[in-house]
XYZ file of C-alpha atoms in Angstrom:
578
model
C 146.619 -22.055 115.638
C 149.366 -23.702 113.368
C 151.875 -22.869 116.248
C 149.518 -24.262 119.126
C 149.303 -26.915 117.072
C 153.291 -27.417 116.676
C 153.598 -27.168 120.591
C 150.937 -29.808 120.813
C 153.099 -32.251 119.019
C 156.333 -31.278 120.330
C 155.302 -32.227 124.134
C 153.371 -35.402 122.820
C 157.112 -36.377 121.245
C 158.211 -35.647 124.213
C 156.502 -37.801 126.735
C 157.270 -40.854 124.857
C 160.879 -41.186 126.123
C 159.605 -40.561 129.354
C 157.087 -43.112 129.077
C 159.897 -45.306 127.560
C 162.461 -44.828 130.875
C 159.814 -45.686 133.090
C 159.127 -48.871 131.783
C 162.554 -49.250 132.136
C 163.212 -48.788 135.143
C 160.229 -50.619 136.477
C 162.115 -53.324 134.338
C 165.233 -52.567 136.201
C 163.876 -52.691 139.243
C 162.156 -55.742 138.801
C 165.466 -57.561 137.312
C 167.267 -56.344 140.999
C 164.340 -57.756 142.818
C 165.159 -61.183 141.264
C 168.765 -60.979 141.960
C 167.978 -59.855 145.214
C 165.910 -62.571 145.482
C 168.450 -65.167 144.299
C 171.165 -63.712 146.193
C 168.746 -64.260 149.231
C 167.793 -68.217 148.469
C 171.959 -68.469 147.420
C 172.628 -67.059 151.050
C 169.441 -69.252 152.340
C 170.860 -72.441 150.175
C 174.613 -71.865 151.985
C 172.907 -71.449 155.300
C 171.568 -74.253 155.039
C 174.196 -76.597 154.035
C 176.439 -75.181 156.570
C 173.639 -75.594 159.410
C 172.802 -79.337 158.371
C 176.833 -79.919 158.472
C 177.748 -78.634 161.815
C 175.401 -81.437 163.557
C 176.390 -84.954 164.180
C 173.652 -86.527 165.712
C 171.871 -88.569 162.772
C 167.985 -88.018 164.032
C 168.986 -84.063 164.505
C 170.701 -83.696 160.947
C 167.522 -85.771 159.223
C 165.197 -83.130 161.057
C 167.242 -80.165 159.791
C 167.558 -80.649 156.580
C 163.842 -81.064 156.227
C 162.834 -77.915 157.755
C 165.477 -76.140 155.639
C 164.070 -77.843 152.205
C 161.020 -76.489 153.172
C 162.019 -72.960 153.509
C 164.631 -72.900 150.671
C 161.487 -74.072 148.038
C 158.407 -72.149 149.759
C 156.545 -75.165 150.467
C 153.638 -75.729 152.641
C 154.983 -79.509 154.003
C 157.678 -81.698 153.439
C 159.233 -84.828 154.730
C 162.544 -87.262 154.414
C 161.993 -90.422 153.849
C 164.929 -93.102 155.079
C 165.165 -96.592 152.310
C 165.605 -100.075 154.273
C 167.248 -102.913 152.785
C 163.947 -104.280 151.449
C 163.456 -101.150 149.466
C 160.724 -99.622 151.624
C 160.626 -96.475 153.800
C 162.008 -97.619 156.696
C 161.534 -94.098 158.433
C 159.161 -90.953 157.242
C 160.069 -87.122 159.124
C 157.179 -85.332 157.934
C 157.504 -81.387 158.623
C 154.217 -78.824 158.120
C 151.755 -81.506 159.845
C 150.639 -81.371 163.418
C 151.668 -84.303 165.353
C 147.555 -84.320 166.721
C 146.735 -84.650 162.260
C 149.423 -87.420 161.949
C 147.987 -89.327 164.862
C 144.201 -88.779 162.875
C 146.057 -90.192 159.533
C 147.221 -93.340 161.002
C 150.226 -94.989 159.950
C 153.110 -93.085 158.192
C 153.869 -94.397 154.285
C 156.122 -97.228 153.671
C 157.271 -96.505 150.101
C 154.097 -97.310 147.727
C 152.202 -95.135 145.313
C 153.904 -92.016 144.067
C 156.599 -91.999 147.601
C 157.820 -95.301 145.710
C 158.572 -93.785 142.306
C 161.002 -92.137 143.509
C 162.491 -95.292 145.358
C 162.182 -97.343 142.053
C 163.667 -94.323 139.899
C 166.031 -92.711 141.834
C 165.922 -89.459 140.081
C 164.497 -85.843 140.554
C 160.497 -85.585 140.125
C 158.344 -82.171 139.800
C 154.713 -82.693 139.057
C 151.999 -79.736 138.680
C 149.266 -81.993 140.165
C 150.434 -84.965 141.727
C 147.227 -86.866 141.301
C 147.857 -86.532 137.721
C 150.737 -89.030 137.973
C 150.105 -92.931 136.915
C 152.067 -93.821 140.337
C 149.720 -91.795 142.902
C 147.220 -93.637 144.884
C 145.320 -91.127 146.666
C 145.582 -90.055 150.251
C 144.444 -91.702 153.331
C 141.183 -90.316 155.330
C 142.156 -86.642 157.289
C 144.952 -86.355 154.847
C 145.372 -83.074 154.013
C 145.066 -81.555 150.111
C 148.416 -81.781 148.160
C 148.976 -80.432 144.657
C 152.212 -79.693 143.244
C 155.372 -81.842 144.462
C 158.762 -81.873 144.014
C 160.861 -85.087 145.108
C 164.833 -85.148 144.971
C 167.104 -88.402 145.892
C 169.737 -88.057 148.806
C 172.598 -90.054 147.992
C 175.729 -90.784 150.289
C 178.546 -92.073 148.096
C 177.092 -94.478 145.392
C 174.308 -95.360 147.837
C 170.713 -93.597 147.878
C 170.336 -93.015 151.642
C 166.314 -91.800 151.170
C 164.570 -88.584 149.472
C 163.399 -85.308 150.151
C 159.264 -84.601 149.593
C 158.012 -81.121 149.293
C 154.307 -80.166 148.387
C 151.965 -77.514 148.125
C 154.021 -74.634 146.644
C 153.078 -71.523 148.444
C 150.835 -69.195 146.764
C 149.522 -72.051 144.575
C 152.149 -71.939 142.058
C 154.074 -74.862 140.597
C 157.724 -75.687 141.277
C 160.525 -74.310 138.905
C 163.538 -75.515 137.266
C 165.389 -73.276 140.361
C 163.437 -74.878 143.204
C 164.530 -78.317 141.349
C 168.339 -76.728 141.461
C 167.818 -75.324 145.121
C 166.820 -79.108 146.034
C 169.274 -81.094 144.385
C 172.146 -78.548 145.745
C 170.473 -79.141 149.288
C 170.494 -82.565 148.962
C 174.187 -82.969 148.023
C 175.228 -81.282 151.450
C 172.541 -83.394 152.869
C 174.185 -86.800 151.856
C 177.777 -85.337 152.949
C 176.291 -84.596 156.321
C 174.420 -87.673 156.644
C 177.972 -89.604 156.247
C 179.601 -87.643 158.847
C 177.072 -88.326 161.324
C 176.390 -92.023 160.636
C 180.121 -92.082 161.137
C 180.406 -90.282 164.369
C 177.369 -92.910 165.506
C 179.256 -96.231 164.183
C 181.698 -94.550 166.426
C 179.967 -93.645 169.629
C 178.356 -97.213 169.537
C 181.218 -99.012 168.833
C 182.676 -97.320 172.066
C 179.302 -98.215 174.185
C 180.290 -101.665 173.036
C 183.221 -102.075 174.193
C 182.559 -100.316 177.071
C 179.996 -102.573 177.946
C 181.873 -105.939 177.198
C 184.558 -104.343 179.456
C 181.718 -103.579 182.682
C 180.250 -107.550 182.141
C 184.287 -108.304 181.646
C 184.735 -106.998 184.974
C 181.943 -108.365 186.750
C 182.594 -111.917 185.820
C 186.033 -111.302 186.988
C 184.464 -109.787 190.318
C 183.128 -113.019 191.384
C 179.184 -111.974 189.874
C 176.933 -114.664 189.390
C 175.732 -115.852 185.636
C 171.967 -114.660 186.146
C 173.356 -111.441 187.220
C 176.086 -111.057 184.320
C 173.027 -111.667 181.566
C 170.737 -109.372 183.080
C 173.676 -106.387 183.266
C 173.941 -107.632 179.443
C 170.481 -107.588 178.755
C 170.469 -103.950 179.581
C 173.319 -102.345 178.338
C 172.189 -104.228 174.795
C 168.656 -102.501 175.164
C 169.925 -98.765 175.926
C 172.859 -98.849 173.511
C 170.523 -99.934 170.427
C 167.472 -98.375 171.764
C 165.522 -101.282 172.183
C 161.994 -101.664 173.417
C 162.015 -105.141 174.822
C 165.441 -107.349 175.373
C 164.819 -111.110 175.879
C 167.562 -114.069 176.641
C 166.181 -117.431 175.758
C 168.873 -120.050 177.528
C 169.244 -123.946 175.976
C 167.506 -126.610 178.560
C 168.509 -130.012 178.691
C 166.097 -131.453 176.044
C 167.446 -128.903 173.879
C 164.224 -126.447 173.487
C 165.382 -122.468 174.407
C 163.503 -121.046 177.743
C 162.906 -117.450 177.924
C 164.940 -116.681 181.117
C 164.939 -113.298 181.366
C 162.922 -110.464 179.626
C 163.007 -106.763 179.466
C 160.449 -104.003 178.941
C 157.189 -103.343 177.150
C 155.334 -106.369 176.981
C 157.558 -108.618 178.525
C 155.251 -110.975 180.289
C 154.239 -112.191 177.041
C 157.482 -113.431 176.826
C 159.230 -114.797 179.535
C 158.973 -118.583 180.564
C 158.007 -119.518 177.373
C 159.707 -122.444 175.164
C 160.196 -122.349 172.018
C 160.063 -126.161 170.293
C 162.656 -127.095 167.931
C 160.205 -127.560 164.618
C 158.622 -124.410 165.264
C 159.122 -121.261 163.035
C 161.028 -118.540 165.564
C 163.566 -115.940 165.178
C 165.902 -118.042 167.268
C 165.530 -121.165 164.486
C 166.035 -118.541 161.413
C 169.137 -116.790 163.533
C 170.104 -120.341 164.464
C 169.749 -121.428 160.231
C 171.367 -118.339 158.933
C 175.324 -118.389 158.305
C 176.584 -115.677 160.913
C 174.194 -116.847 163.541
C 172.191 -113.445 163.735
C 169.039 -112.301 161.749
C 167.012 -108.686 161.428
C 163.451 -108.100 160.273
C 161.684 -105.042 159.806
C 158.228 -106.268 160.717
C 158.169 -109.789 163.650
C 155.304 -110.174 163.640
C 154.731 -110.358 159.791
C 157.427 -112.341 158.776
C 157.238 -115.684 157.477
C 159.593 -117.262 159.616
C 157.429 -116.564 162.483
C 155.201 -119.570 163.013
C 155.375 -120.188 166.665
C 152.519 -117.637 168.124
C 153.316 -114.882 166.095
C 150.854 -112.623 168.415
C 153.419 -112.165 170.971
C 155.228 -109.652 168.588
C 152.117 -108.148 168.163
C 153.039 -104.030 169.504
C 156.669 -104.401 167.345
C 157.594 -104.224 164.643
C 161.982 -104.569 163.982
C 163.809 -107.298 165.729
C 166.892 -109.298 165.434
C 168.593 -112.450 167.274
C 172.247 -113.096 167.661
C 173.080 -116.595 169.015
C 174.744 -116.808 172.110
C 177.590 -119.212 171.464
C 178.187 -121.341 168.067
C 175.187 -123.726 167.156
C 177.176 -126.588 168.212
C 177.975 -125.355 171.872
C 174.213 -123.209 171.695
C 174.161 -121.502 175.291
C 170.897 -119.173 174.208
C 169.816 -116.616 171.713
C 170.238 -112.814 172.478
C 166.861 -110.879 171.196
C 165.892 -107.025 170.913
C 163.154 -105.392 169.199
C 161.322 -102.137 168.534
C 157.527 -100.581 168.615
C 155.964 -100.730 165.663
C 156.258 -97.379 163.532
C 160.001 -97.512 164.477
C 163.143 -97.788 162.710
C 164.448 -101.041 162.011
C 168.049 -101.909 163.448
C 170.788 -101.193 161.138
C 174.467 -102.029 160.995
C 175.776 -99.840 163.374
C 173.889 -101.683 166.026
C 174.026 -105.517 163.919
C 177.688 -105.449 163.649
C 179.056 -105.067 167.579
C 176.430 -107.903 168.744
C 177.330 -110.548 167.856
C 181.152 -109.852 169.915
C 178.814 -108.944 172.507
C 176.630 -112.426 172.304
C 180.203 -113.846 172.481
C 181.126 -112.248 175.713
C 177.320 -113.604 176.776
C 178.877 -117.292 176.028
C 181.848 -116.430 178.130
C 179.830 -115.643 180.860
C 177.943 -118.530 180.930
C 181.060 -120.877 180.566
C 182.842 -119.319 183.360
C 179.985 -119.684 185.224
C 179.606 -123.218 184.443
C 183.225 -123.811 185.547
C 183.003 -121.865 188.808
C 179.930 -124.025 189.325
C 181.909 -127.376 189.125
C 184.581 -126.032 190.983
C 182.572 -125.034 193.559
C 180.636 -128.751 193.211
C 184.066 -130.357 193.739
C 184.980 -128.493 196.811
C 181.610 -129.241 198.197
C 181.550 -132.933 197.673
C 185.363 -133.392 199.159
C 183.907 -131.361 202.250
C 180.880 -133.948 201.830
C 183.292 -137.022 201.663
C 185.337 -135.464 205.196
C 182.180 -135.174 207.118
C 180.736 -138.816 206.524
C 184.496 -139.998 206.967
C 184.665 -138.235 210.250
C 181.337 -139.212 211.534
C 181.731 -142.781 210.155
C 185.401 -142.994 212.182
C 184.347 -140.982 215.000
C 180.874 -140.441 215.909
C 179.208 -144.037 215.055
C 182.257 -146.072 216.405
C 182.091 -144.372 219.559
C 177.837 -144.693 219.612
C 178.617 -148.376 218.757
C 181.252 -148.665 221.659
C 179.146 -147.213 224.105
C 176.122 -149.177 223.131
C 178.145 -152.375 223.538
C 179.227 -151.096 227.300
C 175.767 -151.085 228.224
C 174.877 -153.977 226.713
C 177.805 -155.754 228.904
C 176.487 -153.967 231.995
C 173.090 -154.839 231.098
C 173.547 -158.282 232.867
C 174.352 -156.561 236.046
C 171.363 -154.842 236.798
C 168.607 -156.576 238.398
C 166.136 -153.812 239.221
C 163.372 -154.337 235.922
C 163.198 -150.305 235.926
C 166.137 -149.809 235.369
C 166.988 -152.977 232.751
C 163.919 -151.339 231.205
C 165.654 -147.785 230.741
C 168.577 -149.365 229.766
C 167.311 -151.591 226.982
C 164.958 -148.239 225.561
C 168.641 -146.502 225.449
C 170.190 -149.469 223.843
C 167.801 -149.010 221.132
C 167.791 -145.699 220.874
C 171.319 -145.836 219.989
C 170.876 -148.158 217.419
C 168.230 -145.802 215.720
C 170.603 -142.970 216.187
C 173.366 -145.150 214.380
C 170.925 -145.988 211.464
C 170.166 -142.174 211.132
C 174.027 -140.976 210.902
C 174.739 -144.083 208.213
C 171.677 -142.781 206.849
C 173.363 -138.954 206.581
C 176.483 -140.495 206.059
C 174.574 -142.318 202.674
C 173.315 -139.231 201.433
C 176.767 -136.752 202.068
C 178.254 -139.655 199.875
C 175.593 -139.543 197.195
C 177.042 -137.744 194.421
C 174.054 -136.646 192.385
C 174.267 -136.546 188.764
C 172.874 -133.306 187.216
C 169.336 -132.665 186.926
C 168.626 -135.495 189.979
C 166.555 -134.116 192.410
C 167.953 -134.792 196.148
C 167.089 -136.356 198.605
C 164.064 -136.480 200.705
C 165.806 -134.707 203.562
C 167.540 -132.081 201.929
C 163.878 -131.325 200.069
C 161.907 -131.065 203.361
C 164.561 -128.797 204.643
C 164.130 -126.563 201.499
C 160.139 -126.555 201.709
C 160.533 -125.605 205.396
C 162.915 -122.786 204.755
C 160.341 -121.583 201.400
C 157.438 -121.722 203.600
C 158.959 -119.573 206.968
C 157.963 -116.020 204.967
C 154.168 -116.979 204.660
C 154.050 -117.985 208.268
C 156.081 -115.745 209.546
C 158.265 -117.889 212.044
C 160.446 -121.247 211.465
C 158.217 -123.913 211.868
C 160.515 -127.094 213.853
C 161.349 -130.014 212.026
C 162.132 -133.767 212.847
C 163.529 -136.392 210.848
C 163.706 -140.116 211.826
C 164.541 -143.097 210.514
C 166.446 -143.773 206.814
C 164.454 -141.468 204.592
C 166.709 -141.000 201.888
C 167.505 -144.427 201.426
C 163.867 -146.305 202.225
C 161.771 -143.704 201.023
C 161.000 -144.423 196.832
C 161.232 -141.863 194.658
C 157.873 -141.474 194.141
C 156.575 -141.618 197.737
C 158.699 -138.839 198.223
C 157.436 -136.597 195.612
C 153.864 -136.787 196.957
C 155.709 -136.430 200.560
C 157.264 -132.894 199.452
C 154.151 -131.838 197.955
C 151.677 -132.537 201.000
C 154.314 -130.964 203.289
C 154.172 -127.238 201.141
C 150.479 -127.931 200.933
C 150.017 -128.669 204.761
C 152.525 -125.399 205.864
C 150.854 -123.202 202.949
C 147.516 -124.011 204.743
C 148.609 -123.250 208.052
C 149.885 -120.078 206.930
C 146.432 -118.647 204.641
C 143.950 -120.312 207.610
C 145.551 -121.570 210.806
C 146.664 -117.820 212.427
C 149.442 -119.549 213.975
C 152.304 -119.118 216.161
C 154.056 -122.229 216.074
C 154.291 -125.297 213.863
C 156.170 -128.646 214.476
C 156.848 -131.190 211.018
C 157.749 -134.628 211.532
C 158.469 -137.043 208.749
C 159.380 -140.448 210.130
C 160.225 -143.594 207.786
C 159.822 -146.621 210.064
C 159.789 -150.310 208.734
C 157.060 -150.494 206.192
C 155.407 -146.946 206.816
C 156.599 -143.562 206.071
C 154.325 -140.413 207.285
C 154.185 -136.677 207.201
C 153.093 -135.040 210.457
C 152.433 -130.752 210.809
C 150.917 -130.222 214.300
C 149.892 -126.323 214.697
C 148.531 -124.127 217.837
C 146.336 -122.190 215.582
C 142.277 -121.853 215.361
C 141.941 -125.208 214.452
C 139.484 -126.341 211.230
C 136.312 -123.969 210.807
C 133.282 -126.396 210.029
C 132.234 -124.121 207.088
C 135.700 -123.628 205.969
C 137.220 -125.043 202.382
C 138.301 -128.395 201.483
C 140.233 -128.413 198.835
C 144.018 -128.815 200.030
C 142.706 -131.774 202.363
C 140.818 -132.909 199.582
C 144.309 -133.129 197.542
C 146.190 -134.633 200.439
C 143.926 -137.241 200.661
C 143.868 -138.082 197.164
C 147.788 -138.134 197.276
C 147.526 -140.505 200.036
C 144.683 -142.773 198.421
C 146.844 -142.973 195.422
C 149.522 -145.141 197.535
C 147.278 -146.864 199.120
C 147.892 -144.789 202.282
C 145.256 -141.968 204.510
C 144.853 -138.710 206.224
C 144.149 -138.112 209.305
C 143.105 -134.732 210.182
C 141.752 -134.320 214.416
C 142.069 -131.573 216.582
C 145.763 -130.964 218.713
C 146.283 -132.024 222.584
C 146.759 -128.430 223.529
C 144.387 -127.044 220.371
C 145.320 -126.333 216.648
C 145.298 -128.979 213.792
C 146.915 -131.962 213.869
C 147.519 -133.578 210.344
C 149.152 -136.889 210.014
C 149.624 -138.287 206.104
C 150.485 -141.707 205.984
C 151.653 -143.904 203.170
C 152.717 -148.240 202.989
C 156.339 -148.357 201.788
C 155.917 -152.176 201.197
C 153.312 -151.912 198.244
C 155.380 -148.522 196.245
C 158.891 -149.799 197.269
């Protein structure tokens, strides 16, 4: 018994080493597991800083380097948010959240709450339970659940570019000291990358730029038109900083700013409006500011934006650049972006305003081309009434005084009668030519409307499309020199109102307009072989004819035409409006 006993204990002393090694190797192999496992995030970590600095394409690199936070720390979502110049998240990249959830959450953050700690402190923050944290403020309805959180600052030189937010620790578990090491590494790379590619943008743009200034360059050189310069400048300044809507307010005479030309979404909200000098306006705060250009993250918010703020409603970053100095002001240059967008940085600010120069230079070159072009037209102006003054009324006048000397030799009353009608009708034909010969002369200051002959002319030309043929036109007697001012306004408007009705009722194929000035009467005749008046059939452009005519103390007739269709005579006193 005594030796079964001393067996016994010998092989119970001898399972304790064994015991012993096998706790350590379990040990063991649990100590290479975490090497393993650190050489694996090391090789991760390098991976990823390698992969974030090959791109250089800003939006790209920003993506990347939150999908590889997220997969160096095990976390369920992150996101990178980008600081503006008012402190605030000017963008949010979220990563782990469906783009169908993000639409159910509504607007992305701006920087408050716990998101804003980090902006205020820029330093590395790990929380267990991030609701546990003075700074958090709850989530927004559909948001999912978020527990533990880890934030990190990205800094590019001595600046802090944004931060990198991870949450929800897979597996439920907290972040470490290592994750907080993983991160910060991560971030490092990320602010070297972020450099390179904001570089390689200033870059690029600055080479869109120039290429740009050098295509409008060209074009004004070509011979192009001003309306057609701004509106090739207008879009190359919306694709090469990514604008939603591009608008060019120009300077009118009374010195308010007329949108002229406008670009993209929501443009008709826009364009033909003036904006007053008192009111608040971009244009006023770009025109108050010392380099003439001004940027806001949020139009229709801002302060400075009195004047019907609702038209900025759908954006939310704009700028204006002035085109030319605010003592020579030719317009304002604007461009803004949806709202959730990023607002416009430097790399877009800084080329504009050469580019709002070479707007100005547009516009003055036009402007001299234009009185160029004026003088050359009023020297051929001055030749024509020389030449028909020298030529064509002396020889009218000669022959009208031959047949006034032959006149006493014919005795047959016919004939004397004939002869004395073309007598007269030379005179009249001499009053007409002095008449032209008046108006080529009449060098028009700017903003003077012409004459009443060269209007007529121009409503008969804009109203040939609607009818669809060239109605005839007749002119007698000294229009543009008896005819007031104001007779002839209401003489313009009831000839586009009497051709716009022949063309929406009349189904016509021919028109004939007469406007005669003769002594103390001027009238507007339009004569059509249409259907004629329909008894049933509206009143209201006769009614507004007629009250044109009553105003100045004249009438309109309206009867039927010898051979069918309307005849419409309009008939005015020159005596009492002269």
């Amino acid at each position: 018994m005594g030796g079964d006993v001393r067996s016994e204990e010998g092989r119970s002393e001898g399972r304790i080493p064994r015991l012993r090694f096998d706790d350590l190797l379990e040990e063991l192999q649990v100590r290479i597991d975490e090497v393993r496992g650190t050489r694996d995030r090391l090789n991760g970590l390098l991976e990823a800083v390698l992969s974030v600095g090959r791109g250089l394409d800003l939006p790209q690199v920003l993506r990347e380097i939150v999908e590889a936070a997220v997969v160096l720390v095990d976390a369920e979502y992150g996101a990178l948010g980008v600081i503006g110049g008012d402190k605030r998240l000017s963008q949010f990249l979220p990563v782990g959240i469906s783009d169908r959830l993000r639409r159910r959450i509504g607007d992305l953050p701006s920087g408050h709450g716990l998101l804003g700690e980090l902006i205020r402190h820029p330093a590395p923050l790990r929380l267990a339970e991030l609701a546990d944290h003075e700074a958090s403020s709850g989530f927004p309805e559909h948001h999912p659940p978020m527990h533990s959180f880890l934030g990190v600052p990205i800094r590019v030189r001595d600046e802090v570019f944004g931060n990198l937010y991870l949450t929800e620790k897979r597996g439920g578990a907290a972040f470490d000291d290592e994750d907080e090491a993983v991160l910060s590494t991560l971030a490092v790379a990320a602010g070297i990358a972020i450099e390179n590619a904001r570089l390689f943008e200033e870059t690029r743009s600055r080479e869109q730029w120039l290429s740009a200034s050098a295509e409008c360059t060209s074009a004004l050189l070509s011979g192009a038109s001003e309306s057609e310069v701004l509106e090739m400048m207008l879009d190359r300044a919306r694709r090469i900083s990514s604008a939603d809507l591009g608008l060019v307010y120009l300077t009118e005479r009374d010195g308010n700013l007329r949108c002229a030309l406008a670009h993209g979404e929501g443009a008709e909200r826009h364009l033909g409006v003036v904006l007053p000098r008192g009111e608040g306006t971009l244009a006023r705060a770009a025109l108050l500011s010392e380099d003439g250009m001004i940027t806001t993250p949020d139009a229709p918010g801002d302060l400075r934006v009195t004047f019907r703020p609702e038209r900025w409603r759908d954006f939310g970053a704009a700028m204006a650049v002035l085109v030319g100095d605010p003592k020579r002001l030719r317009g304002v240059l604007m461009l803004a972006r949806s709202r959730g967008r990023a607002a416009f940085g430097e790399t877009e600010t800084a080329p504009l305003s050469g580019f709002a120069g070479q707007a100005a230079l547009a516009m003055e070159l036009a402007d001299r081309r234009r009185d160029a072009e004026q003088v050359s037209l009023l020297a051929d102006r001055d030749r024509i009434a020389r030449d028909l003054h020298d030529l064509a009324i002396q020889r009218l006048f000669a022959t009208g005084m031959t047949l006034q000397s032959a006149q006493r030799f014919v005795d047959h009353p016919v004939a004397a009668e004939r002869l004395e009608r073309a007598i007269d009708d030379l005179d009249s034909t001499i009053k007409i030519i002095r008449s032209t010969i008046f108006g080529l002369r009449e060098h028009e200051a700017a903003g003077v409307l012409p004459g009443l002959r060269a209007r007529a002319v121009r409503a008969v030309e804009e109203a040939t499309p609607a009818l669809g043929f060239a109605p005839a036109l007749r002119m007698e007697g000294l229009i543009d020199t008896e005819v007031p001012r104001r007779v002839a306004d209401e003489a313009v408007a009831v000839l586009a109102e009497a051709l716009a009705n022949v063309a929406r009722h009349a189904r016509a194929s021919r028109a004939e307009v007469t406007i005669a000035a003769r002594a103390d009467r001027m009238s507007v005749t339009v004569t059509d072989d249409g259907v004629g008046i329909t008894p049933h059939g509206r009143r209201s452009g006769l009614r507004n004819m007629a009250e044109r005519a009553e105003k100045l103390s004249g009438e309109l007739v309206v009867t039927r035409g010898i051979a069918g269709g309307t005849r419409l005579v309009w008939a005015v006193p020159l005596r009492e409006n002269g």
